[in-house]
Coordinates of C-alpha atoms in Angstrom, one line a residue:
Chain Z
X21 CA -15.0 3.3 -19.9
X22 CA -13.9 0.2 -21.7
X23 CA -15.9 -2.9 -22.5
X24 CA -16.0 -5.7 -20.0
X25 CA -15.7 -8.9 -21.6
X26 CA -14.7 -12.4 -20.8
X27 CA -11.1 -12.6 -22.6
X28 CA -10.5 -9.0 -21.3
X29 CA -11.2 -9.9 -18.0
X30 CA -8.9 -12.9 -18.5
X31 CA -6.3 -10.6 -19.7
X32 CA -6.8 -8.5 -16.8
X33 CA -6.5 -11.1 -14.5
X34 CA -3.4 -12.1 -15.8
X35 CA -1.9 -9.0 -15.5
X36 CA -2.9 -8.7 -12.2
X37 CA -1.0 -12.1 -11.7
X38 CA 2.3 -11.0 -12.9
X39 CA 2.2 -7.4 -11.0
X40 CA 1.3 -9.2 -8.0
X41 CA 4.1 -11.5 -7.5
X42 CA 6.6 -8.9 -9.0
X43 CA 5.3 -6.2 -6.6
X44 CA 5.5 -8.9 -3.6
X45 CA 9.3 -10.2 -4.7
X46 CA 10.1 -6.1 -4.7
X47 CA 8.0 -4.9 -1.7
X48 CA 6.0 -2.9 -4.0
X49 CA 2.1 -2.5 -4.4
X50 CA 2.7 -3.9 -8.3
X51 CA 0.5 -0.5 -9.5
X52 CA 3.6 0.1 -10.6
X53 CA 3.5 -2.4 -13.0
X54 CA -0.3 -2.8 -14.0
X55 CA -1.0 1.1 -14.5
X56 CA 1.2 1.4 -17.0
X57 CA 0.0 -1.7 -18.5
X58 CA -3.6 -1.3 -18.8
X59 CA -2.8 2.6 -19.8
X60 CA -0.2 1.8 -22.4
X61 CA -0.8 -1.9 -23.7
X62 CA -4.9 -1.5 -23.0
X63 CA -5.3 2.6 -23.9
X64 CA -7.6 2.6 -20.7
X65 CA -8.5 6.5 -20.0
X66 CA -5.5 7.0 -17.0
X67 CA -8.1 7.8 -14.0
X68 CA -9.8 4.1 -15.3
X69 CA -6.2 2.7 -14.9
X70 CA -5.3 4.3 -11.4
X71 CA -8.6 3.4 -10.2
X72 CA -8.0 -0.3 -10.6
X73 CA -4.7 -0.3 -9.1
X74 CA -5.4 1.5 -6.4
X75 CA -8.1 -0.8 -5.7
X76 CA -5.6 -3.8 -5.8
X77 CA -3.2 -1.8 -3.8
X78 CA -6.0 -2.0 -1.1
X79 CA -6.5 -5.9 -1.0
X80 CA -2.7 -6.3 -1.4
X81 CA -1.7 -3.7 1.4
X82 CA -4.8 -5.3 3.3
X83 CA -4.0 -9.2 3.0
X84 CA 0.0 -8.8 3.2
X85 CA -0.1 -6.7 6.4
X86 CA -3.3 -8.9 8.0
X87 CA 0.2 -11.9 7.3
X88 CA 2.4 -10.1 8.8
X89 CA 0.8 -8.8 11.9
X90 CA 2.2 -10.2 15.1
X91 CA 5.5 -10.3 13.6
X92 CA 6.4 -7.0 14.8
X93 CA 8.1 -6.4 11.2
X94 CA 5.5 -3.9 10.7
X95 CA 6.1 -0.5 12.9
X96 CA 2.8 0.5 13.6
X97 CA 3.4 3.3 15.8
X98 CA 5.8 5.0 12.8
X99 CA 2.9 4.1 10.2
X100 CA 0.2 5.8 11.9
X101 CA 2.3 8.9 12.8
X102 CA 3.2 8.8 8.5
X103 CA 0.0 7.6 7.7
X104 CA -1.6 11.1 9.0
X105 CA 1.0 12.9 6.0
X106 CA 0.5 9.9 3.5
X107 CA -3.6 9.8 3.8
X108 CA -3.7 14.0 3.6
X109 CA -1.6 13.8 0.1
X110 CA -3.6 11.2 -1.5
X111 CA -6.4 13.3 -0.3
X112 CA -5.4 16.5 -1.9
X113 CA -3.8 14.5 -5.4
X114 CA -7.5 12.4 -5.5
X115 CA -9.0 15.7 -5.8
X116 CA -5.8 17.6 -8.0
X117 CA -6.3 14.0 -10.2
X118 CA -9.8 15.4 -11.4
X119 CA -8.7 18.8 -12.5
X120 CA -4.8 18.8 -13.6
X121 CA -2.9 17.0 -17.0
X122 CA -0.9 13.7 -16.4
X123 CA 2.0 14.4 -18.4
X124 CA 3.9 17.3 -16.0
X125 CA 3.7 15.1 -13.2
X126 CA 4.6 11.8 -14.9
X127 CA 7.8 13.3 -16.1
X128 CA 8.3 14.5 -12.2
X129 CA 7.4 11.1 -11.4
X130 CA 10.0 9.6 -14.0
X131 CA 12.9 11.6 -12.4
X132 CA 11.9 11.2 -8.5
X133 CA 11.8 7.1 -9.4
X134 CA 15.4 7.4 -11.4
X135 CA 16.7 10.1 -8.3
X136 CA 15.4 7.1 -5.8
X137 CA 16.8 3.7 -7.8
X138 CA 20.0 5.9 -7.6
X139 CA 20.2 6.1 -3.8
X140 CA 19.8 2.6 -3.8
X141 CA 22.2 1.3 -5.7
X142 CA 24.3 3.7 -4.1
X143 CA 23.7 2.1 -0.3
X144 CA 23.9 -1.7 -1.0
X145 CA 25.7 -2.3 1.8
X146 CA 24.2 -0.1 4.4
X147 CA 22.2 -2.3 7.1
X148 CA 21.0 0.4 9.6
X149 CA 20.7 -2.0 12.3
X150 CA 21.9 -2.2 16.2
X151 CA 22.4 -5.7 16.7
X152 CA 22.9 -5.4 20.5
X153 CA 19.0 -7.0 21.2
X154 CA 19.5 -4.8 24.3
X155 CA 19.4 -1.2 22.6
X156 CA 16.8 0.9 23.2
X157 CA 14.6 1.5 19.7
X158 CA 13.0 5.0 21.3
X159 CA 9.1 5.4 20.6
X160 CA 9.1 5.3 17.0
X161 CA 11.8 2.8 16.7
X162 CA 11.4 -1.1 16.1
X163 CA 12.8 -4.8 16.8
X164 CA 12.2 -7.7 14.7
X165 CA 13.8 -10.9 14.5
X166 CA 15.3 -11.1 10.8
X167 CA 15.4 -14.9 9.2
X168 CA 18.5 -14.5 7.0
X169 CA 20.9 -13.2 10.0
X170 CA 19.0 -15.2 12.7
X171 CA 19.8 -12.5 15.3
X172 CA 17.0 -9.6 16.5
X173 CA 17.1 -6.8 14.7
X174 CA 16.7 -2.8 16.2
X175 CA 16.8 0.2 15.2
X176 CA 15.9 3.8 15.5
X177 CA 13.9 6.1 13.0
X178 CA 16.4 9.0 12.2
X179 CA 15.1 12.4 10.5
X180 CA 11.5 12.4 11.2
X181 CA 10.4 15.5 9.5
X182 CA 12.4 13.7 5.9
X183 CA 10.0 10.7 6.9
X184 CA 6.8 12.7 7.0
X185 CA 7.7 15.1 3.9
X186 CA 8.2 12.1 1.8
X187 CA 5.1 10.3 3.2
X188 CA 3.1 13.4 2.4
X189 CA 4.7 13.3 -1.1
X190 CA 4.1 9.7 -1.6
X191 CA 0.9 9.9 -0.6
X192 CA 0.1 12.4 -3.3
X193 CA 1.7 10.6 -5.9
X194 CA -0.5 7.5 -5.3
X195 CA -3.5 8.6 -6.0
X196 CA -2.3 10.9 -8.7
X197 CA -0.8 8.5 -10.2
X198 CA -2.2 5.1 -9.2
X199 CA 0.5 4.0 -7.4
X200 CA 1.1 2.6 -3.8
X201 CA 3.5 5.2 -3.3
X202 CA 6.2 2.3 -1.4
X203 CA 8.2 3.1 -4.6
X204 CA 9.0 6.5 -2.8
X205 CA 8.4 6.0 0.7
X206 CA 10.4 2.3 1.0
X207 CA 13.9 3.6 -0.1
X208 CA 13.9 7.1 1.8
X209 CA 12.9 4.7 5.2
X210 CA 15.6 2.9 4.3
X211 CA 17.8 5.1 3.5
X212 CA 17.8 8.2 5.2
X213 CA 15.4 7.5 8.1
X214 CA 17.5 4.3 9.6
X215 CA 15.1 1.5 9.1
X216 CA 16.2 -1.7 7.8
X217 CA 14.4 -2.2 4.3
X218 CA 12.2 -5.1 5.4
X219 CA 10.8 -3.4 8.1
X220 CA 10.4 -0.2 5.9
X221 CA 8.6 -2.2 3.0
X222 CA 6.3 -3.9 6.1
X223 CA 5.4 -0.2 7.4
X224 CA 4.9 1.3 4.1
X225 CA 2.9 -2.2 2.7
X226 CA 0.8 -1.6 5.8
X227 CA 0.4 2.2 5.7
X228 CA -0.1 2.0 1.5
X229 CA -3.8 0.7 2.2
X230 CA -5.5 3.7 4.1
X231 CA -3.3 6.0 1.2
X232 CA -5.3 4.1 -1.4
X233 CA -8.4 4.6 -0.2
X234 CA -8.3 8.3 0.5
X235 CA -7.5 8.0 -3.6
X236 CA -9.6 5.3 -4.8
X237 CA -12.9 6.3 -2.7
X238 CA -12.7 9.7 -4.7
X239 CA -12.1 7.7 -8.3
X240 CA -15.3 5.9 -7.3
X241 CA -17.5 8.8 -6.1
X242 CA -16.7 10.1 -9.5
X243 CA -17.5 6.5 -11.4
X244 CA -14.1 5.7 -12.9
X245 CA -14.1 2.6 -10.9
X246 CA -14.9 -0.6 -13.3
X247 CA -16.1 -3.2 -10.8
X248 CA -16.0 -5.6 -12.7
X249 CA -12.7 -5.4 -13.7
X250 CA -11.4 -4.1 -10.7
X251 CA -12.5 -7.2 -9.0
X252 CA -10.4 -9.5 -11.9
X253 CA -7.5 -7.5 -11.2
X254 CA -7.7 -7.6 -7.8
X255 CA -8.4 -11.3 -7.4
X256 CA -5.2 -11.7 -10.0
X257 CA -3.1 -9.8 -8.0
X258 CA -3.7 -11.5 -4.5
X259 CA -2.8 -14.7 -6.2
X260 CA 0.3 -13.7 -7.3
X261 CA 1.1 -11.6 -4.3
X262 CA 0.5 -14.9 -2.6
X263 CA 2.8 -16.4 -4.9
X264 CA 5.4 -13.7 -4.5
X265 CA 5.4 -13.8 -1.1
X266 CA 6.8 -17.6 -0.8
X267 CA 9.9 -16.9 -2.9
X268 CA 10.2 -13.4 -1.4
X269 CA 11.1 -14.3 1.4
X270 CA 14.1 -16.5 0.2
X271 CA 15.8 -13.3 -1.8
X272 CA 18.4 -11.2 0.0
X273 CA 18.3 -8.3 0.6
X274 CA 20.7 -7.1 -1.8
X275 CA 19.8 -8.4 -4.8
X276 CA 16.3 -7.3 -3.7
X277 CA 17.9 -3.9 -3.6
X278 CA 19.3 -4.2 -7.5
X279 CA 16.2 -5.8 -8.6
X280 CA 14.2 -2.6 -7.2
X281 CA 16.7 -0.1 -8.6
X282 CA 16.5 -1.3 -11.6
X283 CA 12.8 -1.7 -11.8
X284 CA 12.8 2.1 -10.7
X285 CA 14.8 2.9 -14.0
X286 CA 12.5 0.9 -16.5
X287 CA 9.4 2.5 -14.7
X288 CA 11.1 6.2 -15.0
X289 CA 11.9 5.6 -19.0
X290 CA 7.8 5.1 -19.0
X291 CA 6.8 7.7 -17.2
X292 CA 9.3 9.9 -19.4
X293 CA 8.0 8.2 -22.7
X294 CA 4.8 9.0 -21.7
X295 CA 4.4 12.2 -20.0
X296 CA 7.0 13.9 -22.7
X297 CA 4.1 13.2 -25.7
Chain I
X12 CA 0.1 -25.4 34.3
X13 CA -1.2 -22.5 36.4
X14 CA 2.0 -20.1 35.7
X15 CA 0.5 -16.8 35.2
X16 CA -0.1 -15.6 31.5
X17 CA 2.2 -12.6 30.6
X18 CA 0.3 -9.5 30.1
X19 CA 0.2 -8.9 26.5
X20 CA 2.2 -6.2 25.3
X21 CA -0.6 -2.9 24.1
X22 CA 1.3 -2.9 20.6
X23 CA 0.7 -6.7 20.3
X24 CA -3.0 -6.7 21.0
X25 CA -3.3 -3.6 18.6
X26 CA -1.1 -5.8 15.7
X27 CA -3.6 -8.9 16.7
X28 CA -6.5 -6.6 16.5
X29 CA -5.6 -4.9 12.9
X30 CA -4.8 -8.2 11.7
X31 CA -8.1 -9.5 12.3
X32 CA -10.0 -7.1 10.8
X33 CA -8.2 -7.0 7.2
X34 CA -7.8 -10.7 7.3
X35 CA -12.1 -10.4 7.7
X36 CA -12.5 -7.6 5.0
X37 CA -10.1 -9.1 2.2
X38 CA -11.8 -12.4 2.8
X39 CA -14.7 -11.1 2.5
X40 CA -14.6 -8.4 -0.5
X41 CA -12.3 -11.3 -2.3
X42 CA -15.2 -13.7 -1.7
X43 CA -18.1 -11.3 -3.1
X44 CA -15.6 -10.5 -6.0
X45 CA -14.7 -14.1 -7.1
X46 CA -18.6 -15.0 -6.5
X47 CA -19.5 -11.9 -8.8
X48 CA -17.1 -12.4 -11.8
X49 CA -18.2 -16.5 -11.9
X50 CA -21.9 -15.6 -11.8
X51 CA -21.6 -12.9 -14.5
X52 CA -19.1 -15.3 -16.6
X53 CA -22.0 -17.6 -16.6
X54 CA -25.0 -15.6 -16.3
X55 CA -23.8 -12.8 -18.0
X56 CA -24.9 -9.2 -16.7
X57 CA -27.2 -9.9 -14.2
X58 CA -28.4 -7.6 -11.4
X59 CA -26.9 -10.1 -8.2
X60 CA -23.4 -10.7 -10.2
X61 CA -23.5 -6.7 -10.1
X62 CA -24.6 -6.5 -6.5
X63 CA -22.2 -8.9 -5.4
X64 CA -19.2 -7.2 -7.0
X65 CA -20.3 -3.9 -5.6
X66 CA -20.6 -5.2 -2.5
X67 CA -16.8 -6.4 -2.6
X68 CA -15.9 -3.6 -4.3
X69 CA -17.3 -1.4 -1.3
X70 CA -15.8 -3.9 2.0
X71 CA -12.4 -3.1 0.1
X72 CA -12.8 0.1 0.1
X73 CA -13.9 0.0 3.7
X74 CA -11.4 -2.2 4.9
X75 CA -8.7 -0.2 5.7
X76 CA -11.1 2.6 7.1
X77 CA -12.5 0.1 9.9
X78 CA -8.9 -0.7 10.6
X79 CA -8.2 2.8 11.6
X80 CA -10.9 2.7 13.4
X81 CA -10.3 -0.2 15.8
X82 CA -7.1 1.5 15.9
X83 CA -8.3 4.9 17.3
X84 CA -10.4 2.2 20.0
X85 CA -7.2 0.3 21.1
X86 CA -5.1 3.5 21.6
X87 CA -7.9 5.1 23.4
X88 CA -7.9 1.8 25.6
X89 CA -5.0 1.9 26.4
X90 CA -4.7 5.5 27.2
X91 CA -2.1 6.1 24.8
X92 CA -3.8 10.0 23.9
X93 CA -1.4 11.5 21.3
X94 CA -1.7 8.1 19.1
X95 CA -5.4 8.0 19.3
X96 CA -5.6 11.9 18.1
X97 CA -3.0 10.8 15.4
X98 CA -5.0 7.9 13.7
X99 CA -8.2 10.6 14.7
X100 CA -7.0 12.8 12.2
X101 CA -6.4 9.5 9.6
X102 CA -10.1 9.0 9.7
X103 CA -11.0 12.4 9.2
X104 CA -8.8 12.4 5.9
X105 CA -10.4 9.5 5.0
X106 CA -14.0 11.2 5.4
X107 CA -12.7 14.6 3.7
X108 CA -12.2 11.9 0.5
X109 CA -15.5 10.5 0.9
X110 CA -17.4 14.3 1.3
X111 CA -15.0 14.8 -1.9
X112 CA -16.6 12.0 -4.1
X113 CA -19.9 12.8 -2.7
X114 CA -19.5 15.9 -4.0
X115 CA -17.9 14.9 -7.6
X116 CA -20.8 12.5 -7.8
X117 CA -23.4 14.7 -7.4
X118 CA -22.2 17.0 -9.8
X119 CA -21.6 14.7 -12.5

């Protein structure tokens, strides 16, 4: 367990900064971004690493989703019904975490991220919207009103059973890995499932924060939670989720789709680099 | 004005509801967390600095678990069965991972 001291925690805070406001301009947790950091640039133990970031993956899922409620941009009904598959894989990787070597399921993790950025550059253009405010969304479906078009959007969720698989999937990989697990989830919604990537991100911001606990609760039991620096990366990454979340919501949606592609790629070259050593 | 109020849609009171209670638990672990790090900065390791940033530690981790639980009480209010067994079975995960670090604590 590293050291705790004051220029550390400065560093760590400033980390958390930077992964906050890039994970808010993306839609992701920003574990993305401060795992590898803090395993790479710090050489924290891995577990240390994922244990912090899922604990800021908790206040950020927590404190963006508390901002958003009432705005029916997040689908609650869809989250809990994905939230059963997401909180049962970050059950079962918390526990796999304990017993089983990083590198195999970095490298998986490398070529799921690169498979994903792929599909999204791929469907740019693709809205997956009914803008007649009159359609019927079905149970699981949603309506939000979307700034940038001005009009009230609907949809409906397509291909369940793809929805819950990857859900399970990301779920596992979060806690495995650290992660939020929006990097898989958010572009299979969008997709393949039919929900408009704003209202996926919502959903999967608000479903990321019970999948983080299942995972962090079990790196705590097991005391590779820092509290200290946990709460220095934590308070660093709600400001700059804060910050994130201004400018955010001035991006479009396609360049918020390159952005994240290519975000995918640079994290997949990492995962490769280090899970092929 | 004596117009009638709308009734309040069930999925807006539940958004309302889960609103308030993360916007209560991240306020509240972030307040024991920026309290904590400040009085260890200046105090150094002392034993409230490390109960204060347990304590936040601890509502975070707790946060999301209370949400699902006022969730599993709305949908249960409202009748709404196959929801309330849905987020059910999200709490029970959410215990299996605490049993599971119980269990990895003890035996370290």
């Amino acid at each position: 367990m590293p050291v705790v001291t004051a220029s550390l925690a400065a560093i760590i805070f400033t980390a958390g900064v930077i992964s906050g406001s890039l994970g808010a301009l993306l839609g992701l947790g920003g574990g993305v971004f401060l795992v590898p950091f803090l395993n790479l640039v710090l050489g924290f133990p891995f577990t240390a690493a994922a244990a912090i970031s899922l604990t800021t993956v908790i206040a950020t899922s927590s404190s963006v989703s508390a901002g958003r409620a009432g705005k029916q941009l997040i689908n609650m009904k869809l989250g809990m019904l994905l939230e059963v598959a997401t909180a049962g894989g970050s059950f079962l990787g918390g526990v796999t975490a304990q017993f089983v070597a990083q590198s195999l399921l970095q490298r998986l993790f490398g070529l799921v991220a690169a498979i994903v950025a792929v599909i999204m550059l791929t469907r740019l253009r693709r809205r997956n919207v009914m803008l007649d405010p009159g359609a019927d969304p079905g149970v699981l479906g949603g309506r939000y009103y979307e700034d940038e078009s001005r009009t009230t959007v609907t949809y409906r969720v397509k291909r369940l059973p793809v929805a819950v698989g990857a859900s399970f999937i990301a779920g596992n990989v979060s806690s495995l890995l650290g992660i939020g697990g929006g990097i898989i989830k958010v572009p299979i919604l969008n997709a393949w499932c039919g929900i408009p990537l704003r209202a996926a991100a919502a959903t999967s911001a608000f479903m990321i924060g019970v999948t983080a606990t299942a995972g962090a609760v079990i790196y705590y039991g097991r005391g590779q939670l820092e509290p200290a620096l946990a709460a220095v990366a934590v308070l660093g990454v709600q400001l700059g989720s804060w910050g994130g979340m201004r400018f955010g919501a001035a991006a479009s949606v396609k360049w918020l789709k390159i952005l994240m592609a290519l975000v995918l790629f640079i994290v997949s070259a990492m995962m490769f680099a280090r899970g092929g050593r | 004005m004596t117009a009638e109020r709308p009734a309040v849609p069930a999925s807006q009171r539940l958004e309302h509801a889960v609103g308030v209670v993360l916007r209560a638990g991240v306020t509240t672990s972030s307040v024991c967390l920026a309290v904590g790090v400040l009085w260890s900065l200046v105090t150094g390791e002392s034993g409230a600095a490390h109960v204060l940033l347990q304590t936040g530690i601890i509502v975070l981790l707790m946060t999301p678990v209370a949400r699902v639980v006022v969730s599993i009480a709305q949908y249960v209010s409202d009748r709404d069965w196959s929801f309330a067994t849905l987020t059910a079975i999200v709490l029970i995960e959410l215990l299996a991972s605490a049993v599971a670090a119980l269990m990895f604590n003890k035996k370290l």
